[in-house]
CSV table of C-alpha atoms and ligand atoms in Angstrom, one decimal:
chain,number,residue,atom,x,y,z
A,1,MET,CA,-4.8,10.8,-10.6
A,2,LYS,CA,-2.7,10.2,-7.4
A,3,LEU,CA,-5.2,7.7,-6.0
A,4,ALA,CA,-4.3,4.1,-6.7
A,5,LEU,CA,-6.4,1.0,-6.1
A,6,GLY,CA,-5.2,-1.6,-3.6
A,7,CYS,CA,-6.3,-5.0,-4.7
A,8,VAL,CA,-5.7,-7.4,-1.8
A,9,GLN,CA,-9.4,-7.2,-1.1
A,10,PHE,CA,-10.1,-8.6,-4.6
A,11,GLY,CA,-8.2,-11.8,-3.8
A,12,MET,CA,-8.7,-12.6,-0.1
A,13,PRO,CA,-10.5,-11.3,3.0
A,14,TYR,CA,-8.6,-8.3,4.3
A,15,GLY,CA,-8.8,-5.4,6.8
A,16,VAL,CA,-9.3,-5.1,10.5
A,17,ALA,CA,-12.8,-3.7,9.9
A,18,ASN,CA,-13.7,-6.0,7.1
A,19,ALA,CA,-16.7,-8.2,8.2
A,20,ALA,CA,-17.7,-8.9,4.6
A,21,GLY,CA,-14.6,-11.0,3.6
A,22,LYS,CA,-13.3,-11.0,0.0
A,23,VAL,CA,-15.0,-8.6,-2.4
A,24,SER,CA,-17.3,-10.4,-4.8
A,25,GLU,CA,-16.4,-10.6,-8.5
A,26,LYS,CA,-19.4,-8.5,-9.4
A,27,GLU,CA,-18.4,-5.8,-6.9
A,28,THR,CA,-14.8,-6.0,-8.0
A,29,ARG,CA,-15.9,-5.3,-11.6
A,30,GLU,CA,-18.0,-2.3,-10.5
A,31,ILE,CA,-15.2,-0.9,-8.4
A,32,LEU,CA,-12.7,-1.2,-11.3
A,33,SER,CA,-15.1,0.4,-13.8
A,34,ALA,CA,-15.8,3.3,-11.5
A,35,ALA,CA,-12.2,3.8,-10.7
A,36,HIS,CA,-11.2,3.7,-14.4
A,37,TYR,CA,-14.0,6.2,-15.2
A,38,ALA,CA,-12.7,8.5,-12.5
A,39,GLY,CA,-9.2,8.5,-13.9
A,40,VAL,CA,-7.5,6.1,-11.5
A,41,ASP,CA,-4.7,4.5,-13.5
A,42,THR,CA,-2.7,2.4,-11.0
A,43,LEU,CA,-3.5,-1.0,-9.4
A,44,ASP,CA,-1.5,-2.4,-6.5
A,45,THR,CA,-1.6,-6.2,-6.3
A,46,ALA,CA,0.7,-9.1,-5.5
A,47,SER,CA,1.1,-12.8,-6.3
A,48,SER,CA,0.4,-13.6,-2.7
A,49,TYR,CA,-3.0,-11.9,-2.6
A,50,GLY,CA,-5.0,-15.0,-3.3
A,51,ASP,CA,-6.5,-14.8,-6.8
A,52,SER,CA,-6.3,-11.0,-7.0
A,53,GLU,CA,-4.1,-11.0,-10.1
A,54,SER,CA,-6.2,-13.5,-12.1
A,55,ASN,CA,-9.4,-11.6,-11.1
A,56,LEU,CA,-7.8,-8.4,-12.5
A,57,GLY,CA,-6.8,-10.3,-15.6
A,58,GLU,CA,-10.4,-11.5,-16.1
A,59,PHE,CA,-11.6,-7.9,-15.9
A,60,GLY,CA,-9.0,-6.7,-18.5
A,61,ILE,CA,-6.4,-4.2,-17.2
A,62,LYS,CA,-4.2,-3.8,-20.3
A,63,ASP,CA,-4.3,0.0,-20.1
A,64,TRP,CA,-3.7,0.2,-16.4
A,65,LYS,CA,-0.4,0.7,-14.6
A,66,VAL,CA,0.0,-2.5,-12.5
A,67,ILE,CA,2.3,-2.8,-9.5
A,68,THR,CA,2.8,-6.4,-8.4
A,69,LYS,CA,5.0,-8.0,-5.8
A,70,LEU,CA,7.1,-11.2,-5.6
A,71,ARG,CA,6.0,-13.9,-3.1
A,72,PRO,CA,8.6,-15.1,-0.6
A,73,ILE,CA,11.4,-17.3,-2.2
A,74,LEU,CA,10.7,-21.0,-1.7
A,75,PRO,CA,13.4,-22.6,0.5
A,76,GLU,CA,14.2,-25.3,-2.2
A,77,CYS,CA,14.7,-22.6,-4.8
A,78,HIS,CA,18.4,-22.0,-5.7
A,79,LYS,CA,18.5,-20.4,-9.2
A,80,ILE,CA,17.0,-17.2,-7.8
A,81,ALA,CA,17.4,-14.9,-10.8
A,82,ASP,CA,15.6,-17.4,-13.0
A,83,TRP,CA,12.9,-17.9,-10.4
A,84,VAL,CA,12.3,-14.1,-10.4
A,85,ILE,CA,11.8,-14.2,-14.2
A,86,THR,CA,9.5,-17.2,-13.9
A,87,GLU,CA,7.5,-15.5,-11.2
A,88,ILE,CA,7.0,-12.3,-13.1
A,89,HIS,CA,5.9,-14.3,-16.2
A,90,GLY,CA,3.4,-16.0,-14.0
A,91,SER,CA,2.0,-12.7,-12.7
A,92,CYS,CA,1.8,-11.4,-16.3
A,93,ARG,CA,0.0,-14.5,-17.4
A,94,ARG,CA,-2.6,-14.2,-14.6
A,95,LEU,CA,-3.0,-10.5,-15.3
A,96,LYS,CA,-3.2,-11.2,-19.0
A,97,VAL,CA,-0.6,-8.5,-19.8
A,98,ASP,CA,2.8,-8.6,-21.5
A,99,ALA,CA,4.5,-6.4,-18.9
A,100,VAL,CA,3.8,-4.5,-15.7
A,101,GLU,CA,4.6,-1.0,-14.4
A,102,GLY,CA,6.5,-2.2,-11.4
A,103,VAL,CA,7.6,-5.3,-9.5
A,104,LEU,CA,8.3,-5.0,-5.8
A,105,ILE,CA,10.1,-7.2,-3.3
A,106,HIS,CA,7.3,-8.0,-0.8
A,107,HIS,CA,9.3,-10.1,1.7
A,108,LEU,CA,12.4,-8.1,2.7
A,109,PRO,CA,14.1,-10.9,4.6
A,110,ASP,CA,14.7,-12.5,1.2
A,111,LEU,CA,16.6,-9.4,0.1
A,112,PHE,CA,18.6,-9.3,3.3
A,113,SER,CA,19.4,-13.0,2.9
A,114,LYS,CA,22.3,-14.6,1.0
A,115,LYS,CA,19.9,-14.9,-1.9
A,116,GLY,CA,19.4,-11.1,-1.9
A,117,LEU,CA,21.8,-10.1,-4.7
A,118,SER,CA,20.5,-12.8,-7.0
A,119,LEU,CA,17.0,-11.5,-6.3
A,120,VAL,CA,18.1,-8.0,-7.4
A,121,GLU,CA,19.9,-9.5,-10.4
A,122,GLY,CA,16.6,-11.3,-11.4
A,123,LEU,CA,14.6,-8.0,-11.1
A,124,GLN,CA,17.2,-6.1,-13.2
A,125,LYS,CA,17.1,-8.8,-15.8
A,126,ALA,CA,13.3,-8.7,-15.9
A,127,GLN,CA,13.6,-4.9,-16.4
A,128,THR,CA,16.1,-5.3,-19.2
A,129,ASN,CA,13.8,-7.9,-20.8
A,130,GLY,CA,10.9,-5.4,-20.7
A,131,LEU,CA,8.8,-7.4,-18.3
A,132,THR,CA,8.6,-4.5,-15.8
A,133,LYS,CA,9.2,-0.8,-16.2
A,134,ARG,CA,10.4,-0.3,-12.6
A,135,ILE,CA,11.7,-2.4,-9.7
A,136,GLY,CA,11.5,-1.7,-6.0
A,137,VAL,CA,10.4,-2.7,-2.5
A,138,SER,CA,7.4,-2.7,-0.2
A,139,ILE,CA,8.4,-1.9,3.4
A,140,TYR,CA,6.8,-1.8,6.8
A,141,SER,CA,9.3,0.6,8.4
A,142,PRO,CA,11.5,3.3,6.9
A,143,GLU,CA,14.4,1.9,8.9
A,144,ASP,CA,14.4,-1.0,6.4
A,145,LEU,CA,15.5,1.4,3.6
A,146,ASP,CA,19.0,1.9,5.0
A,147,ARG,CA,19.8,-1.8,4.4
A,148,VAL,CA,17.8,-1.9,1.1
A,149,ALA,CA,19.8,1.0,-0.3
A,150,SER,CA,23.1,-0.8,0.6
A,151,LEU,CA,22.0,-3.6,-1.8
A,152,PHE,CA,20.2,-1.7,-4.6
A,153,TRP,CA,18.4,1.6,-5.2
A,154,PRO,CA,14.6,1.1,-5.4
A,155,GLU,CA,12.8,2.9,-8.2
A,156,ILE,CA,9.5,2.5,-6.4
A,157,VAL,CA,9.1,2.3,-2.6
A,158,GLN,CA,5.7,1.4,-1.2
A,159,ALA,CA,5.4,2.3,2.5
A,160,PRO,CA,2.8,2.9,5.2
A,161,PHE,CA,1.9,6.5,5.9
A,162,ASN,CA,-1.0,8.2,7.6
A,163,ILE,CA,-1.9,10.9,10.1
A,164,LEU,CA,-0.6,8.7,13.0
A,165,ASP,CA,2.4,7.2,11.1
A,166,ARG,CA,4.7,9.9,9.6
A,167,ARG,CA,7.9,7.9,9.9
A,168,LEU,CA,8.6,8.1,6.2
A,169,LEU,CA,8.8,11.9,6.4
A,170,ASP,CA,10.3,12.2,9.8
A,171,SER,CA,13.1,9.7,8.8
A,172,GLY,CA,14.2,11.9,5.9
A,173,TRP,CA,13.7,9.0,3.5
A,174,ALA,CA,10.8,10.7,1.6
A,175,THR,CA,13.2,13.5,0.7
A,176,LYS,CA,16.1,11.2,-0.2
A,177,LEU,CA,13.9,9.1,-2.5
A,178,GLU,CA,12.3,12.2,-4.1
A,179,GLU,CA,15.8,13.7,-4.8
A,180,ALA,CA,16.9,10.4,-6.3
A,181,GLY,CA,13.8,10.4,-8.6
A,182,SER,CA,12.3,7.3,-7.0
A,183,GLN,CA,8.5,7.0,-6.9
A,184,ILE,CA,6.9,6.8,-3.4
A,185,HIS,CA,3.6,4.9,-3.1
A,186,ILE,CA,2.0,5.1,0.3
A,187,ARG,CA,-0.6,2.8,1.8
A,188,SER,CA,-2.3,2.2,5.1
A,189,VAL,CA,-3.9,5.7,4.8
A,190,PHE,CA,-6.8,4.4,6.9
A,191,LEU,CA,-4.8,1.9,8.9
A,192,GLN,CA,-6.7,-0.9,7.2
A,193,GLY,CA,-9.9,0.9,7.9
A,194,LEU,CA,-9.3,1.4,11.7
A,195,LEU,CA,-9.2,5.2,11.4
A,196,LEU,CA,-12.6,5.2,9.8
A,197,MET,CA,-14.4,3.0,12.2
A,198,ASN,CA,-17.2,4.2,14.4
A,199,PRO,CA,-15.9,4.1,18.1
A,200,ALA,CA,-18.7,1.6,19.0
A,201,ASP,CA,-17.4,-0.8,16.2
A,202,ARG,CA,-13.7,-0.5,17.1
A,203,PRO,CA,-12.5,-3.9,18.4
A,204,GLU,CA,-12.1,-3.9,22.2
A,205,LYS,CA,-8.3,-4.2,22.0
A,206,PHE,CA,-8.1,-0.7,20.4
A,207,LYS,CA,-10.1,0.9,23.2
A,208,LYS,CA,-6.8,1.5,25.2
A,209,PHE,CA,-5.9,4.1,22.6
A,210,ASP,CA,-8.8,6.3,23.5
A,211,ALA,CA,-6.5,9.3,23.9
A,212,VAL,CA,-5.5,9.0,20.2
A,213,TRP,CA,-9.1,8.6,19.0
A,214,LYS,CA,-10.2,11.6,21.1
A,215,MET,CA,-7.3,13.7,19.6
A,216,LEU,CA,-8.3,12.7,16.1
A,217,ASP,CA,-12.0,13.3,16.6
A,218,ALA,CA,-11.2,16.8,18.0
A,219,PHE,CA,-8.9,17.6,15.1
A,220,CYS,CA,-11.5,16.5,12.5
A,221,ALA,CA,-14.1,18.6,14.3
A,222,LYS,CA,-11.9,21.6,14.3
A,223,GLN,CA,-11.2,21.2,10.6
A,224,ASP,CA,-14.9,20.4,10.1
A,225,LYS,CA,-13.9,17.2,8.3
A,226,THR,CA,-14.9,13.6,8.5
A,227,SER,CA,-12.1,11.2,9.4
A,228,LEU,CA,-12.3,9.8,5.9
A,229,GLN,CA,-11.8,13.3,4.4
A,230,PHE,CA,-9.1,14.2,6.8
A,231,CYS,CA,-7.1,10.9,6.5
A,232,LEU,CA,-7.3,10.9,2.7
A,233,GLN,CA,-6.7,14.6,2.1
A,234,TYR,CA,-3.8,14.5,4.5
A,235,ALA,CA,-2.1,11.8,2.5
A,236,LEU,CA,-2.9,13.3,-0.9
A,237,SER,CA,-1.6,16.7,0.2
A,238,HIS,CA,2.0,15.6,0.4
A,239,ALA,CA,3.8,16.4,-2.9
A,240,GLU,CA,6.5,13.8,-2.1
A,241,PHE,CA,4.2,10.9,-2.8
A,242,GLN,CA,3.3,9.9,-6.4
A,243,ARG,CA,0.6,7.4,-5.5
A,244,VAL,CA,-1.8,6.9,-2.6
A,245,VAL,CA,-2.9,3.2,-2.5
A,246,VAL,CA,-6.3,2.8,-0.9
A,247,GLY,CA,-8.3,-0.3,-0.3
A,248,VAL,CA,-12.1,-0.4,-0.7
A,249,ALA,CA,-14.6,-3.1,-0.2
A,250,SER,CA,-17.4,-1.7,-2.3
A,251,LYS,CA,-18.1,0.7,-5.1
A,252,GLY,CA,-19.9,2.9,-2.6
A,253,GLN,CA,-16.7,3.2,-0.5
A,254,LEU,CA,-14.7,4.1,-3.6
A,255,LEU,CA,-17.2,6.8,-4.7
A,256,GLN,CA,-16.9,8.3,-1.2
A,257,LEU,CA,-13.1,8.4,-1.5
A,258,LEU,CA,-13.2,10.0,-4.9
A,259,GLU,CA,-15.5,12.7,-3.6
A,260,ALA,CA,-13.4,13.2,-0.5
A,261,ALA,CA,-10.2,13.3,-2.5
A,262,GLY,CA,-11.1,16.6,-4.1
A,263,GLU,CA,-10.0,19.2,-1.6
A,264,LYS,CA,-6.5,20.1,-0.3
A,265,ILE,CA,-5.9,20.6,3.5
A,266,HIS,CA,-3.1,21.9,5.7
A,267,THR,CA,-0.6,19.1,6.4
A,268,ASP,CA,0.8,20.8,9.4
A,269,PHE,CA,-1.1,18.5,11.7
A,270,ASP,CA,0.9,17.8,14.8
A,271,PRO,CA,-0.4,15.1,17.1
A,272,GLU,CA,-0.2,16.5,20.6
A,273,ILE,CA,0.4,13.1,22.1
A,274,GLU,CA,2.9,10.3,21.6
A,275,ILE,CA,1.5,7.7,19.2
A,276,PRO,CA,2.2,4.1,20.4
A,277,GLN,CA,4.3,2.2,17.8
A,278,GLY,CA,2.2,-0.9,18.3
A,279,LEU,CA,-0.9,1.0,17.0
A,280,ILE,CA,0.6,2.1,13.7
A,281,ASP,CA,2.1,-1.3,12.7
A,282,PRO,CA,-0.7,-3.9,12.0
A,283,ARG,CA,1.8,-6.6,12.5
A,284,CYS,CA,1.8,-5.8,16.2
A,285,TRP,CA,-2.0,-5.9,16.5
A,286,ASN,CA,-2.1,-9.6,17.5
A,287,ASN,CA,0.3,-8.8,20.4
A,288,PHE,CA,-2.2,-6.9,22.4
B,1,NAP,N1,3.1,-5.1,2.6
B,1,NAP,C1,2.4,-4.6,1.6
B,1,NAP,O1,2.9,-4.5,0.5
B,1,NAP,C2,0.9,-4.2,1.8
B,1,NAP,C3,0.4,-4.3,3.1
B,1,NAP,C4,-1.0,-3.9,3.3
B,1,NAP,C5,-1.7,-3.4,2.2
B,1,NAP,N2,-1.1,-3.3,1.0
B,1,NAP,C6,-1.8,-2.8,-0.2
B,1,NAP,O2,-2.5,-1.6,0.3
B,1,NAP,C7,-3.9,-1.7,-0.1
B,1,NAP,C8,-4.7,-1.0,1.0
B,1,NAP,O3,-4.6,-1.7,2.2
B,1,NAP,P1,-4.3,-0.8,3.5
B,1,NAP,O4,-3.9,-1.7,4.6
B,1,NAP,O5,-3.5,0.3,3.2
B,1,NAP,O6,-5.8,-0.3,3.8
B,1,NAP,P2,-6.3,1.1,3.9
B,1,NAP,O7,-6.4,1.7,2.6
B,1,NAP,O8,-5.6,1.8,5.0
B,1,NAP,O9,-7.8,0.8,4.5
B,1,NAP,C9,-8.7,0.0,3.6
B,1,NAP,C10,-10.0,-0.2,4.4
B,1,NAP,O10,-10.6,1.1,4.7
B,1,NAP,C11,-12.0,0.9,4.7
B,1,NAP,N3,-12.6,1.9,3.8
B,1,NAP,C12,-12.1,2.3,2.6
B,1,NAP,N4,-13.0,3.2,2.1
B,1,NAP,C13,-14.0,3.4,3.0
B,1,NAP,C14,-15.1,4.3,3.0
B,1,NAP,N5,-15.5,5.0,2.0
B,1,NAP,N6,-15.9,4.2,4.1
B,1,NAP,C15,-15.6,3.4,5.2
B,1,NAP,N7,-14.5,2.6,5.2
B,1,NAP,C16,-13.7,2.6,4.1
B,1,NAP,C17,-12.3,-0.4,4.2
B,1,NAP,O11,-12.5,-1.2,5.3
B,1,NAP,P3,-13.7,-2.3,5.3
B,1,NAP,O12,-13.1,-3.3,4.3
B,1,NAP,O13,-13.8,-2.8,6.6
B,1,NAP,O14,-14.9,-1.7,4.8
B,1,NAP,C18,-11.0,-0.9,3.5
B,1,NAP,O15,-10.8,-2.3,3.6
B,1,NAP,C19,-4.2,-3.2,-0.2
B,1,NAP,O16,-5.3,-3.5,-1.0
B,1,NAP,C20,-2.9,-3.7,-0.8
B,1,NAP,O17,-2.9,-3.5,-2.2
B,1,NAP,C21,0.2,-3.7,0.8
C-alpha cells in the first residue's frame, strides 16, 4: 500500500484547517486499526511531534514500518554521534520497538552546520547497530538536496508534493533519487488540508489566491472528481514515489481517503497560471 499515515496529529494540534486540535486517543486507535486493516504499513512520526511516538507505542506498532525524525540538536550538545544514538534509543523506547524502518534529519540547518558530519556519522552508526534500516532527510524544498547530497546520500527523502507543488519532479531530483535507489516519501498532498477546504471556510488570507482555487475547481469539474480524489490520485499516480504520507483527523477522513485512493488518473495536469511560491510553502503562511 503506497499510502502512509502521518502521525503529527496524534501528538499535537496540526493543520491549517484543523479546528479540532490533537486527535483523541480513542480516535487515534480507530484510525490506526482501520489503516492497518486496509493494508497501510507505514507510519510517519517524529520525536518533536508532542507525544505522537508514545501514543503509537501504547497502541502497539511492532509490525508497522515506522519512520521517525531527529529533533534539532541541543546547543549544549557536543558528542553528536552519541547523541544521535541516544535519541534513536529514546524514540524506540517510546514506540516500544527494537528498531525502526527509517530515521530522518528533520532540522536541515543541523546537517549544514559544523556538527553535520557527526550527525551523519551517528546515523550511520545507528544503521550499523541495527537501530534503523534506512537513514535520510525530510526537506521543505528540493534545492536543499544539492547540499544534502554533498554531505551524504539519503536512502529516504521526505518532501512536499501536490498538484500545486511539483518542484520535486521539475527539479529533476525525483529521477536522480529513483535512479540511485533512494525511497521518496511525499507529504503535503492536501497542503495541510487547505486544498480540501470549502471556499467559505478558507481563511481570509488565502482569498487572494482565488485564481488558483478557480483553476482547481474547474479542473476537478472537468475530470468529474472531488478535490480530495484529484489531489490524492494525482500524488499516488506518480511511480517515482514509494510512499504518500497523509494526515487525517478522524477515522471517517481516513475511510474517505482509502476509497478515493482506488483509481488512477492522468498526471499530465498543467496549471495554466503561475503558482505563488508563498502558497505552496506553509512556512510562508504567517507572512501574509
Ligand atoms: N517537515 C516534516 O517532516 C513534515 C512537515 C509536515 C507534515 N509532515 C508529516 O506529514 C503528515 C501529513 O501532514 P501534511 O502537512 O502533509 O498534511 P496533508 O496530508 O497535506 O493534510 C492533512 C489534512 O488534510 C485534511 N484531510 C485529510 N483527509 C481529509 C478528508 N477525508 N476530508 C477532509 N479533510 C481531510 C485534514 O485536515 P483537518 O485536520 O483540518 O480535518 C488533515 O489534517 C503529518 O502527519 C506528518 O507526519 C512532516
